[in-house]
CSV table of C-alpha atoms in Angstrom, one decimal:
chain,number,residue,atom,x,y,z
A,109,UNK,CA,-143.5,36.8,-15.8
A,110,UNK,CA,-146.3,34.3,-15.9
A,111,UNK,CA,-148.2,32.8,-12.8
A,112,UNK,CA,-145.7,30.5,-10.9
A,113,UNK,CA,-145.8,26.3,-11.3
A,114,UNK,CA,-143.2,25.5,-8.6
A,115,UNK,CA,-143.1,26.2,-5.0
A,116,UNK,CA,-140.8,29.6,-5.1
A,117,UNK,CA,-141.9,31.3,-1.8
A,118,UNK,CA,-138.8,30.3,0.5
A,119,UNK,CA,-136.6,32.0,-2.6
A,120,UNK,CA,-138.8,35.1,-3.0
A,121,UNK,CA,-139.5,35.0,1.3
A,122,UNK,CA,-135.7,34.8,1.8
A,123,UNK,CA,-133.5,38.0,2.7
A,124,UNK,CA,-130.9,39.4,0.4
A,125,UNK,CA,-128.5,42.3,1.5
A,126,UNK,CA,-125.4,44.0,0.1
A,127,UNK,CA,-123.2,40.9,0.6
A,128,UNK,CA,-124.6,39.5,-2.3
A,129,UNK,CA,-122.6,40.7,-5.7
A,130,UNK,CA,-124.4,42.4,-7.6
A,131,UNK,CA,-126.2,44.1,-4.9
A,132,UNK,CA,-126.0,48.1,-3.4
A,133,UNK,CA,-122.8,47.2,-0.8
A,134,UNK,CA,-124.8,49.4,1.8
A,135,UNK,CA,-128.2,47.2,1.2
A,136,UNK,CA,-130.0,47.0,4.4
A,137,UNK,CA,-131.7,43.5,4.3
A,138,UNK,CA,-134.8,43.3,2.4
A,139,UNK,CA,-136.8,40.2,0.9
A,140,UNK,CA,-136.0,39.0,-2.5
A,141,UNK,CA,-139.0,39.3,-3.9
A,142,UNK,CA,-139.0,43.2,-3.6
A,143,UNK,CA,-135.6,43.7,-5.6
A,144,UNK,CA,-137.9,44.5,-8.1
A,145,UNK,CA,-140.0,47.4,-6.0
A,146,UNK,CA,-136.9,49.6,-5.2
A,147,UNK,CA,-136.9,51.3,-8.4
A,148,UNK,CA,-133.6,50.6,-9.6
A,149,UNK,CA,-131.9,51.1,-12.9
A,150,UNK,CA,-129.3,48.4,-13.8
A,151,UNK,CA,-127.0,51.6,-15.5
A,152,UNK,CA,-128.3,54.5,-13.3
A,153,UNK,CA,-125.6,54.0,-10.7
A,154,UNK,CA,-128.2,52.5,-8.9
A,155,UNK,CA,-125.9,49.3,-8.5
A,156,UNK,CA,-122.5,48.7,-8.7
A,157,UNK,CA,-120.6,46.7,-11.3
A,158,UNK,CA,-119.9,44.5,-12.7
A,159,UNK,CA,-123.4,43.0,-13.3
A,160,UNK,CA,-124.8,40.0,-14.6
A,161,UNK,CA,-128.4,41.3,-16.5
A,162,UNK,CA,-131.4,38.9,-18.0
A,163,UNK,CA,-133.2,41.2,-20.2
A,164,UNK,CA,-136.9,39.7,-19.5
A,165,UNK,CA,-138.7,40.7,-22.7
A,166,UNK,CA,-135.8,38.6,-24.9
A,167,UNK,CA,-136.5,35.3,-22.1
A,168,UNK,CA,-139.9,35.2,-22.9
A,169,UNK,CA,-139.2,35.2,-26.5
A,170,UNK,CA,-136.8,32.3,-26.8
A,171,UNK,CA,-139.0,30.4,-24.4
A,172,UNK,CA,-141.9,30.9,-26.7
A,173,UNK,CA,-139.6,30.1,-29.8
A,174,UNK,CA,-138.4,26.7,-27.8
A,175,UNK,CA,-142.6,26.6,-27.3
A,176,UNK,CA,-143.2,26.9,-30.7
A,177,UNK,CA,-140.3,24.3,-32.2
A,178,UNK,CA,-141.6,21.5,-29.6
A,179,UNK,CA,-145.4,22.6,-31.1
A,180,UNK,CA,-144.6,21.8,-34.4
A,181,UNK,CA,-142.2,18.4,-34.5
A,182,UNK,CA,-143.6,16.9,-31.2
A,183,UNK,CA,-141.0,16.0,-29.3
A,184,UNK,CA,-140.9,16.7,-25.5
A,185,UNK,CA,-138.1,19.0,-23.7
A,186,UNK,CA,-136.4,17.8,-20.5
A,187,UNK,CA,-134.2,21.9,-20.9
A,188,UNK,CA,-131.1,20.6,-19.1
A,189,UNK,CA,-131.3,22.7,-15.4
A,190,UNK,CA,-127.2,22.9,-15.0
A,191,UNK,CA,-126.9,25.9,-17.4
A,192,UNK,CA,-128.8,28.3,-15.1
A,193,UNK,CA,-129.1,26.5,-11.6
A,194,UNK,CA,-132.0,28.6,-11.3
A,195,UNK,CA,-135.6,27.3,-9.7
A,196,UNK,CA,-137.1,30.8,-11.3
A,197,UNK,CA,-136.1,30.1,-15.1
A,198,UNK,CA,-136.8,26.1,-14.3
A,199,UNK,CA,-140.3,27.4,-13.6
A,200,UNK,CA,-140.8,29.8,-16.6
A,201,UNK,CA,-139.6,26.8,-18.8
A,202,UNK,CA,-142.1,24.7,-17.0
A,203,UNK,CA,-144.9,26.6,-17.2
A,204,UNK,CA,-144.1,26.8,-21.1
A,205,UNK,CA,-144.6,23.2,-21.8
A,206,UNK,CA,-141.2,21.4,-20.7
A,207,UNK,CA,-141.9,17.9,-20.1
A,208,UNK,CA,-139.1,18.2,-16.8
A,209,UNK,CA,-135.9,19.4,-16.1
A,210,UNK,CA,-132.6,17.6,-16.3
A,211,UNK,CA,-129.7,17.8,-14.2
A,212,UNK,CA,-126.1,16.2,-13.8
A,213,UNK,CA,-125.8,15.4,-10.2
A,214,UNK,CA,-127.5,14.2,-7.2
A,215,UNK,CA,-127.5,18.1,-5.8
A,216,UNK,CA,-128.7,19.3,-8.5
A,217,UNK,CA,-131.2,16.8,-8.6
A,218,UNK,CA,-132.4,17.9,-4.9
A,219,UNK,CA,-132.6,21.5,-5.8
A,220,UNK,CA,-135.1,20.5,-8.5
A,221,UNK,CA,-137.0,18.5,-6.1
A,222,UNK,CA,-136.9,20.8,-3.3
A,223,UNK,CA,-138.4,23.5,-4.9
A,224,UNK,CA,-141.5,21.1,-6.8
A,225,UNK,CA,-140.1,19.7,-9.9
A,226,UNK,CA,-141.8,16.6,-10.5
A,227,UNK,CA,-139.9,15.0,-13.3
A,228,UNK,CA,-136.2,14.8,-13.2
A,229,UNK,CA,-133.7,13.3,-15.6
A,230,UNK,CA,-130.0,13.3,-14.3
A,231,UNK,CA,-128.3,13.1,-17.3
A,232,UNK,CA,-125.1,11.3,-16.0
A,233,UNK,CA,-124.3,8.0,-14.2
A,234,UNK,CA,-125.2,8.1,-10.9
A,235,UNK,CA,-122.6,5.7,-9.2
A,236,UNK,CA,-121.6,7.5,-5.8
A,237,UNK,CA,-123.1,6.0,-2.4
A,238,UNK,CA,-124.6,9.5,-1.3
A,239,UNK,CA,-126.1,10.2,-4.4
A,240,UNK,CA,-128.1,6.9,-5.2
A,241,UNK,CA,-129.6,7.4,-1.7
A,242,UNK,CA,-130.4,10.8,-1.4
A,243,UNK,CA,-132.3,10.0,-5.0
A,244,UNK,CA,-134.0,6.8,-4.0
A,245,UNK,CA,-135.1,8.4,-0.6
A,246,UNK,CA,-136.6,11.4,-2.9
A,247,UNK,CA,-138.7,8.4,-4.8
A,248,UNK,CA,-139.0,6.9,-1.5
A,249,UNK,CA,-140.8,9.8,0.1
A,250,UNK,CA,-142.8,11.1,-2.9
A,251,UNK,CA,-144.9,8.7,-5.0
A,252,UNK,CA,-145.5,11.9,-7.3
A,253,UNK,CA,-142.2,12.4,-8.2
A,254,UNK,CA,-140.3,10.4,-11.7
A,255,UNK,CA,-136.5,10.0,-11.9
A,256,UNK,CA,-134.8,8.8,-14.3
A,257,UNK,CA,-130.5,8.2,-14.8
A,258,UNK,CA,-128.5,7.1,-17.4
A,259,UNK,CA,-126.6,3.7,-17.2
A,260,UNK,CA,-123.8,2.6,-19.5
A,261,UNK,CA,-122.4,-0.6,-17.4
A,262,UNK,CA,-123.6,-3.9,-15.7
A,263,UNK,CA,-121.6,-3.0,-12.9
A,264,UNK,CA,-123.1,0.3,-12.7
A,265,UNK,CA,-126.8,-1.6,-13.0
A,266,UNK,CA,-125.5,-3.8,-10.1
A,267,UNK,CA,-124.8,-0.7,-7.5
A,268,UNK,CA,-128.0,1.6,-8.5
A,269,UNK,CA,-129.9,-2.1,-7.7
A,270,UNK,CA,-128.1,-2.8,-4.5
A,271,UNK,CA,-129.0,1.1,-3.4
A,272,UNK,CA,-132.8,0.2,-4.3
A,273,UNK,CA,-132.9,-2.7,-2.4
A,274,UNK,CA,-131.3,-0.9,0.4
A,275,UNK,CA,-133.7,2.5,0.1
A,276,UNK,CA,-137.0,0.7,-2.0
A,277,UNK,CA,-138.6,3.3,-4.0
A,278,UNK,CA,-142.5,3.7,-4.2
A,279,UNK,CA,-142.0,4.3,-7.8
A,280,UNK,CA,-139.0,3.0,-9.9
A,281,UNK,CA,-136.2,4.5,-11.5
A,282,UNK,CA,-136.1,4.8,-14.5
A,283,UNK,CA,-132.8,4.1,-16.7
A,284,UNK,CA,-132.0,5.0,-20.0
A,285,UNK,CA,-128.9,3.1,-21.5
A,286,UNK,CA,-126.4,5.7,-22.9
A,287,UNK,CA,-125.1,4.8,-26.2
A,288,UNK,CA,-121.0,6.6,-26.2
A,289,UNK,CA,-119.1,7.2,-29.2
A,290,UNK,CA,-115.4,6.1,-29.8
A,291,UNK,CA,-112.6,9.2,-28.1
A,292,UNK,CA,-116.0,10.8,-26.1
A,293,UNK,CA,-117.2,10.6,-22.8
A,294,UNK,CA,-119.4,8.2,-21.0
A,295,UNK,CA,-121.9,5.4,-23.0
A,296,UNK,CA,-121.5,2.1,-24.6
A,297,UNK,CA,-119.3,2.3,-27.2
A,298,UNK,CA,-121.1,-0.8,-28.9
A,299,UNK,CA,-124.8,-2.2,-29.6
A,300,UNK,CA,-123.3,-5.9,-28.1
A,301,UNK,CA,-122.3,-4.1,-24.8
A,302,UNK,CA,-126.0,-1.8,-24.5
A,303,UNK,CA,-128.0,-4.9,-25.1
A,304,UNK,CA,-126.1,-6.5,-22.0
A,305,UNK,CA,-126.7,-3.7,-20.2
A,306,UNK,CA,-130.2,-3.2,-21.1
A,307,UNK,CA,-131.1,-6.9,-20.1
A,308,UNK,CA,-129.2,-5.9,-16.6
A,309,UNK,CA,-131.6,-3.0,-16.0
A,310,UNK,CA,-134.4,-4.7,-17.1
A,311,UNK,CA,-134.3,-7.1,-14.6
A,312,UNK,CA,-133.1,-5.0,-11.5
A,313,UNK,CA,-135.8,-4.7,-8.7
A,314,UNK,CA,-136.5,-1.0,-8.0
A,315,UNK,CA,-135.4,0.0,-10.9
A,316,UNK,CA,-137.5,0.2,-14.6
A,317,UNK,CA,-135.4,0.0,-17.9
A,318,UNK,CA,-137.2,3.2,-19.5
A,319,UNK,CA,-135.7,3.8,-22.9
A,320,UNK,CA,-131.8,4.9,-24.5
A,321,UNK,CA,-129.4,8.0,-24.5
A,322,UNK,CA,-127.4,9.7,-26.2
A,323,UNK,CA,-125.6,13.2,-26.3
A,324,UNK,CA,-124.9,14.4,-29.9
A,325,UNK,CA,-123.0,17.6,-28.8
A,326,UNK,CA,-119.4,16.3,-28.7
A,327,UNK,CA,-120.0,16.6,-32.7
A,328,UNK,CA,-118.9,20.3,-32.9
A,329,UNK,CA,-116.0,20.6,-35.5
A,330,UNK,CA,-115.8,24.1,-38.0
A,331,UNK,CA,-117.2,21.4,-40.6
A,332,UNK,CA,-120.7,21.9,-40.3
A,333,UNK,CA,-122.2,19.7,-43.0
A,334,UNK,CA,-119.8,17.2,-41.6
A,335,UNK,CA,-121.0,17.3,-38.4
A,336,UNK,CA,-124.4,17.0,-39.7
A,337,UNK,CA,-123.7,14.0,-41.4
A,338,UNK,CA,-122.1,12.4,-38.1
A,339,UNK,CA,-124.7,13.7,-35.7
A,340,UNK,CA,-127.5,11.7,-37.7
A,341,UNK,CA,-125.3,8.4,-38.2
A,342,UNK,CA,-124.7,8.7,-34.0
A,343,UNK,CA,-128.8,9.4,-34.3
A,344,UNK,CA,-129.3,6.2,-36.6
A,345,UNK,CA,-127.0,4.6,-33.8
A,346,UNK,CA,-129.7,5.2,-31.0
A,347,UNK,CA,-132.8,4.1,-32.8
A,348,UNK,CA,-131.7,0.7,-34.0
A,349,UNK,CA,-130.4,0.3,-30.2
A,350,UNK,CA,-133.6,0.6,-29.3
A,351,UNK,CA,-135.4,-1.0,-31.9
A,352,UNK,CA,-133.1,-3.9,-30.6
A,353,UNK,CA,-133.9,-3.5,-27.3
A,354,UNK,CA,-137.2,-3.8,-28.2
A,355,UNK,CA,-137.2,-6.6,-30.1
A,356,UNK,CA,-135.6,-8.4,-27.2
A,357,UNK,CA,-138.8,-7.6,-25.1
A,358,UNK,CA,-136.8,-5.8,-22.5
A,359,UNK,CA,-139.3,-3.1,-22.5
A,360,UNK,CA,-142.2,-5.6,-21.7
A,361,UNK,CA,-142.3,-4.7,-18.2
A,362,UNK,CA,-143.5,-1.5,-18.6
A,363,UNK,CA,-147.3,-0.6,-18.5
A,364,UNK,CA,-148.4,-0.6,-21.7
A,365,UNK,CA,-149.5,3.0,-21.7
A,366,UNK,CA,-146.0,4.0,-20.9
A,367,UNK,CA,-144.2,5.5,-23.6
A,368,UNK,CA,-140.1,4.5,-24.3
A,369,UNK,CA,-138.2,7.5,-24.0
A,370,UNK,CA,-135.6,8.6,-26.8
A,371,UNK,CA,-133.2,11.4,-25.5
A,372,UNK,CA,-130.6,13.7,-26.9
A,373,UNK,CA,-130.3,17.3,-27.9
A,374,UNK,CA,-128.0,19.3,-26.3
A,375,UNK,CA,-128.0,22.7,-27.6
A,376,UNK,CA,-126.4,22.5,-31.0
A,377,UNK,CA,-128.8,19.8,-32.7
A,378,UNK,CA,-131.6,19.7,-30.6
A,379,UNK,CA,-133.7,20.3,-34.5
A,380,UNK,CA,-132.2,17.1,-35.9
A,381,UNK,CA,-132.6,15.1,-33.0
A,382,UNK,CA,-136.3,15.9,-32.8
A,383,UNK,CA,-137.1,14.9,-36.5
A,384,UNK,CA,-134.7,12.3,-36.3
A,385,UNK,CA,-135.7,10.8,-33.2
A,386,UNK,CA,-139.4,10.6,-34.1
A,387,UNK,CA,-139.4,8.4,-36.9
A,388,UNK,CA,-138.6,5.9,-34.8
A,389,UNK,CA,-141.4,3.2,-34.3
A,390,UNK,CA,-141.3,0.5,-32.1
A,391,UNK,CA,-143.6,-2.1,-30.8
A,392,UNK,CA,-145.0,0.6,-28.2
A,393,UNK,CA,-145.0,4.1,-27.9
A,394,UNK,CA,-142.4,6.4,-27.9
A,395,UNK,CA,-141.4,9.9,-26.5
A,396,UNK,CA,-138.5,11.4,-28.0
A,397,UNK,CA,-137.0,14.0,-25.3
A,398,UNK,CA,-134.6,17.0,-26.1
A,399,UNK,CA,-132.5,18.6,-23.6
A,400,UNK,CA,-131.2,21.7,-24.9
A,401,UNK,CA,-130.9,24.2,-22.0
A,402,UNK,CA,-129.1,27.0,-23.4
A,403,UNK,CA,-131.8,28.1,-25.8
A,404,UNK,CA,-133.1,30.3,-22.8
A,405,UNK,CA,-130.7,32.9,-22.4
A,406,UNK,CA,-129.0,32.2,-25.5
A,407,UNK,CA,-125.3,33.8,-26.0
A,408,UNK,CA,-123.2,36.2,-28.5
A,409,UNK,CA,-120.4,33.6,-29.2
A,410,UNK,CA,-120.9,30.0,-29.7
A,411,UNK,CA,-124.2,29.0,-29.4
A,412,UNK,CA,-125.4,32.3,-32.0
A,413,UNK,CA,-122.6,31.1,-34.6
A,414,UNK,CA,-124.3,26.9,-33.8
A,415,UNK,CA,-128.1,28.7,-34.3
A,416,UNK,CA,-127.4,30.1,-37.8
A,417,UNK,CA,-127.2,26.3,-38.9
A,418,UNK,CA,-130.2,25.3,-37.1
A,419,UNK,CA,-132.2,28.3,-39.0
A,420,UNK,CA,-131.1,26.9,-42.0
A,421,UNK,CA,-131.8,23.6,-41.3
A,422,UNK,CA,-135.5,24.3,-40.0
A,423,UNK,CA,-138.6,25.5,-41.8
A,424,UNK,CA,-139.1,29.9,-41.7
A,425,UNK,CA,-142.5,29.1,-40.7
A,426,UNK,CA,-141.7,26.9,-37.5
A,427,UNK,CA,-140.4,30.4,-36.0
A,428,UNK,CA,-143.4,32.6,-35.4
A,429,UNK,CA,-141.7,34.2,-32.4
A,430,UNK,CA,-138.7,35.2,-34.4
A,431,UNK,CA,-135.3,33.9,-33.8
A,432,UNK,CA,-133.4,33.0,-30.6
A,433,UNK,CA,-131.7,36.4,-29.6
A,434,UNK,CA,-129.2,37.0,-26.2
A,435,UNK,CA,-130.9,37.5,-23.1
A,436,UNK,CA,-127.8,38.2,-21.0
A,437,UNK,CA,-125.3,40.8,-20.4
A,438,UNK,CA,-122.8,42.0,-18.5
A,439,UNK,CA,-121.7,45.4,-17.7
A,440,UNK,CA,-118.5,47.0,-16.9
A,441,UNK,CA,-117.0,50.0,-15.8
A,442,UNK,CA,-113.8,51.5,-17.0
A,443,UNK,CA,-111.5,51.7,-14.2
A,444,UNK,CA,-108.4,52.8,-15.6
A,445,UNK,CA,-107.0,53.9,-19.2
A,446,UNK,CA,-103.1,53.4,-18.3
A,447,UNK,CA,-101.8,53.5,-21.9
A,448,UNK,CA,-102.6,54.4,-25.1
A,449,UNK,CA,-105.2,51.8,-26.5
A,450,UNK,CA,-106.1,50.0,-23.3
A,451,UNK,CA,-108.8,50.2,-21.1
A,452,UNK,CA,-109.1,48.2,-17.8
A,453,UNK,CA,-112.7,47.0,-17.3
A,454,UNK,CA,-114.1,46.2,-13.9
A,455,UNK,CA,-115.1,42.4,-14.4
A,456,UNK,CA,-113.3,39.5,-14.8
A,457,UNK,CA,-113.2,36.2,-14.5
A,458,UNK,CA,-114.6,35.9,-11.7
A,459,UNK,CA,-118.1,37.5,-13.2
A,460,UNK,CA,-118.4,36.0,-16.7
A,461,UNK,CA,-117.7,33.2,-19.2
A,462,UNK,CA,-114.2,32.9,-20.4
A,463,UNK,CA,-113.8,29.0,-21.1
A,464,UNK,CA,-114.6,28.9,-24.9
A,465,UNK,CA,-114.1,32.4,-25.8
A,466,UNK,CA,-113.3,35.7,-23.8
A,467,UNK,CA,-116.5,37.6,-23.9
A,468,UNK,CA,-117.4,40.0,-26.8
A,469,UNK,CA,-117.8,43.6,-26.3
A,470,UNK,CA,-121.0,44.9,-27.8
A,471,UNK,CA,-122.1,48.0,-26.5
A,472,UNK,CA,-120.8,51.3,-25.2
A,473,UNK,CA,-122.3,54.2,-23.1
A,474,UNK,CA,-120.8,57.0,-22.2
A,475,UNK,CA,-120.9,58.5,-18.2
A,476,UNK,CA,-123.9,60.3,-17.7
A,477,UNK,CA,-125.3,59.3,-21.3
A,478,UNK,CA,-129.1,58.2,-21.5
A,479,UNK,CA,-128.5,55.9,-24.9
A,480,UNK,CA,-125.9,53.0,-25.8
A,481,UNK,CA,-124.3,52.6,-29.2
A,482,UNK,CA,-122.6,50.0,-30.3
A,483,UNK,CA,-118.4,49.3,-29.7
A,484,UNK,CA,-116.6,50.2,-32.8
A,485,UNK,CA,-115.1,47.6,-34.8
A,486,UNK,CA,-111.6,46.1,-33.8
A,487,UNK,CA,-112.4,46.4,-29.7
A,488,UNK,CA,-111.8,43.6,-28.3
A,489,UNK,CA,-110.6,41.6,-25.2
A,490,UNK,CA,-107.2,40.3,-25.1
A,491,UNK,CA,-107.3,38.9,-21.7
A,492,UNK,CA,-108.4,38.5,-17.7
A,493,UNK,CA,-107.7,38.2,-14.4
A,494,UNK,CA,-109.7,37.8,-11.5
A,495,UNK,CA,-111.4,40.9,-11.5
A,496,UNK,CA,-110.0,42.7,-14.3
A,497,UNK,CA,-110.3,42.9,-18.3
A,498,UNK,CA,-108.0,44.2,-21.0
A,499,UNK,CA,-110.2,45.4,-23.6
A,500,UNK,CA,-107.8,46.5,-26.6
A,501,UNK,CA,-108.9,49.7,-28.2
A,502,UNK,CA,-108.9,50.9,-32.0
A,503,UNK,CA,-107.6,54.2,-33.1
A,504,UNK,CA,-110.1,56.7,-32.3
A,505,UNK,CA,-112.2,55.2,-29.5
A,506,UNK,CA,-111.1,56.3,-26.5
A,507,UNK,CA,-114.0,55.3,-23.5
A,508,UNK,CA,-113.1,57.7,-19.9
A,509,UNK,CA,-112.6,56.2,-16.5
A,510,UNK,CA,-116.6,56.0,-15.4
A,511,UNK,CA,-117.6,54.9,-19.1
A,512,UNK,CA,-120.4,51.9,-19.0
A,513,UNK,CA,-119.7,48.9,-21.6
A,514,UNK,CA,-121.6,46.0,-22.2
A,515,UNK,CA,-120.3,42.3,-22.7
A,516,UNK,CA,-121.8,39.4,-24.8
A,517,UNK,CA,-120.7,35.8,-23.4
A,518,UNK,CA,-120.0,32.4,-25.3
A,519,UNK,CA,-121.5,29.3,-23.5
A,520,UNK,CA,-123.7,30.7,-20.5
A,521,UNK,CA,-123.5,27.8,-18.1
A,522,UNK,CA,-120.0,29.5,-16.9
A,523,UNK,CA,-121.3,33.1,-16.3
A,524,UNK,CA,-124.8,31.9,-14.1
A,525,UNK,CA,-122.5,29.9,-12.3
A,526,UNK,CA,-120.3,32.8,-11.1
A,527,UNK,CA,-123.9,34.8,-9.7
A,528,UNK,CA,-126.3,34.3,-6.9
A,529,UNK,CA,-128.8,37.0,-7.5
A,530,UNK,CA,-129.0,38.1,-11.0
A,531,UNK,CA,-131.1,40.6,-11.8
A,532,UNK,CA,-133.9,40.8,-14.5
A,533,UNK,CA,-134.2,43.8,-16.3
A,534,UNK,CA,-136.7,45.4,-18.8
A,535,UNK,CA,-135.6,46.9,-22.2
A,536,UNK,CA,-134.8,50.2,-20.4
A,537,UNK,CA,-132.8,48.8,-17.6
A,538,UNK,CA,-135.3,49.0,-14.9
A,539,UNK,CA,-134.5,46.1,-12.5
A,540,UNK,CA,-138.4,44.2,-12.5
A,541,UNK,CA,-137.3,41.4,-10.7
A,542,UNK,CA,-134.2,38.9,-9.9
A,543,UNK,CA,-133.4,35.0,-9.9
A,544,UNK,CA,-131.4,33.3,-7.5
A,545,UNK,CA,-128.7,30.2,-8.4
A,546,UNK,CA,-127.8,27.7,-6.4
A,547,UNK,CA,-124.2,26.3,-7.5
């Protein structure tokens, strides 16, 4: 990977030994950043299983197809830093033209800053004592460093303002009032109640009203032109909140260089947002910012079945890098065949995403084979526990206890979360490298 932007010595500096899964169990301590030198392969029996693999030449490519989307419709990316927890992928995205990193809590926020992220959205209210502080402090101690938060409430303009005046930052932070949407989560529901709150912010000392909010993704139905049609109505929503806003002169206080930010784009919409979003004109500038953070790894369940709308909805030409395509697997052994038609797989879930779909078997290879081939239709997985997985078996496949098999995951926020080392892995499963998490 490319030249680092953040400060990733006391990751690559720190030891690692077999008590981290994933690891040899005998591993003697050596320093992370020579995982990649001990000539490992991820399927050799080099390593035990389960394991959690990033295959490096697809990351590259969906971080150059992300490059290439925020080339042509001009938006900014803010790729949203829960999904990996990971300071390495943060710096890959960087160093491809993110704009910052968002997060969803004050720690989250911290491991950002720690390891040199200068621009941090936390996507989310930030209401609790120890989390206002430790991010005013941050702004107190670094006059480098922007933050911005979300707001949806007077009351919740009141304590962010009482923090500031208690921990005064050297540079603002900046709020962004989060437009809801009737049954979802967080957000004004109407324009009445954002106005009120936008006035609130905009006169808070320590604080800067910055721009509006809004999170799209609750949209997800099996009605996709439906969806559509909601998602830009939510859209239409946003801009004449801050059109309003604007017209109110509540943005007045800001320099007049500084640009009003727009944000939304999970990673479902993240293409209409950005055309929607930047039609929007105002009495200043503007930045529209996307957050879509699962574009880097990708998955084989939900977020491939949400792409295939997005490729239809944007021009062939805007993806000169191809298509997004999954950069993670994980591998299992089969531990036990105990009945016709069942094989017990070492992971479970303890190892890998299981909380929108179980994951998908996709590949199959043999003990002591050199080559994969793909799992036969009809294999499936019925179910997990902790450690183990059921994978149902169709007439004639029959895998042997030692037999390798590859899983596919749906939503992969849930699978990083469950690994501290991960490692990277080129197209023949040499381990090249690994990323550390911090959950």
């Amino acid at each position: 990977m490319q030249a680092s932007v953040l400060a990733l010595d006391p990751i690559l500096d720190s030891p690692v030994d077999g008590a981290s899964k994933g690891l040899p169990p005998d591993l003697e301590p050596i320093p992370f950043r020579s995982i990649g030198d001990q000539g490992w392969n991820a399927l050799s029996g080099d390593l035990p299983f389960p394991q959690a693999l990033l295959k490096r030449s697809v990351l590259e490519r969906n971080v150059r197809w992300m490059r290439d989307i925020l080339a042509e419709t001009g938006v900014a990316l803010a790729p949203h830093g829960k999904t990996t927890m990971s300071p390495q992928l943060f710096d890959l995205q960087l160093a491809n033209g993110s704009w910052g990193i968002t997060v969803a809590t004050a720690q989250q926020f911290e491991v950002c800053r720690r390891f040199g992220v200068k621009r941090i959205l936390v996507a989310n209210q930030l209401v609790d004592a120890a989390a206002m502080r430790s991010v005013l402090a941050a702004l107190a101690a670094d006059p480098a460093l922007e933050a911005f938060c979300l707001v949806d409430s007077v009351a919740g303009v009141r304590r962010l303002a009482e923090a500031a005046r208690a921990t005064p930052p050297q540079r603002p932070l900046g709020l962004l009032v989060e437009l809801g949407m009737a049954g979802g989560r967080t957000g004004c529901r109407t324009a009445a109640e954002a106005l009120e709150v936008a006035r609130a912010a905009a006169d808070a000392p320590g604080l800067a009203l910055r721009g509006v909010e809004g999170y799209e993704g609750l949209v997800v139905t099996r009605d996709a032109a439906a969806d559509e049609i909601a998602v830009a109505g939510f859209l239409d929503r946003l801009a004449a909140l801050a059109a309003e806003i604007d017209r109110a002169g509540l943005f007045a206080a800001l320099p007049a260089d500084t640009p009003v930010l727009l944000s939304a784009g999970g990673s479902a919409y993240y293409d209409i947002v950005a055309r929607r979003l930047a039609e929007v004109r105002l009495s200043r500038p503007t930045r529209v910012v996307v957050r879509s953070g699962c574009y880097l790894t990708h998955d084989s369940g939900q977020y491939t079945r949400l792409f295939q709308h997005v490729v239809r909805r944007i021009p062939a030409d805007w993806r000169r890098h191809g298509d997004l395509a999954p950069a993670l697997e994980v591998w299992s052994m089969v531990q036990s065949r105990p009945e016709p038609g069942l094989a017990l797989l070492t992971m479970g879930k303890r190892d890998v995403s299981y909380d929108i779909e179980l994951p998908i078997p996709t590949l199959w290879r043999p003990a002591g084979a050199a080559a994969s081939q793909p799992v036969p239709a009809g294999a499936v997985l019925t179910s997990m526990n902790d450690q183990h997985a059921y994978l149902k078996l169709p007439e004639g496949f029959d895998p042997q206890v030692g037999d390798l098999v590859c899983c596919g995951i749906s939503h992969p926020c849930t699978t990083f979360d469950k690994w501290q080392v991960m490692m990277v892995v080129e197209d023949d499963y040499r381990v090249s490298g690994a990323i550390r998490t911090f959950f």
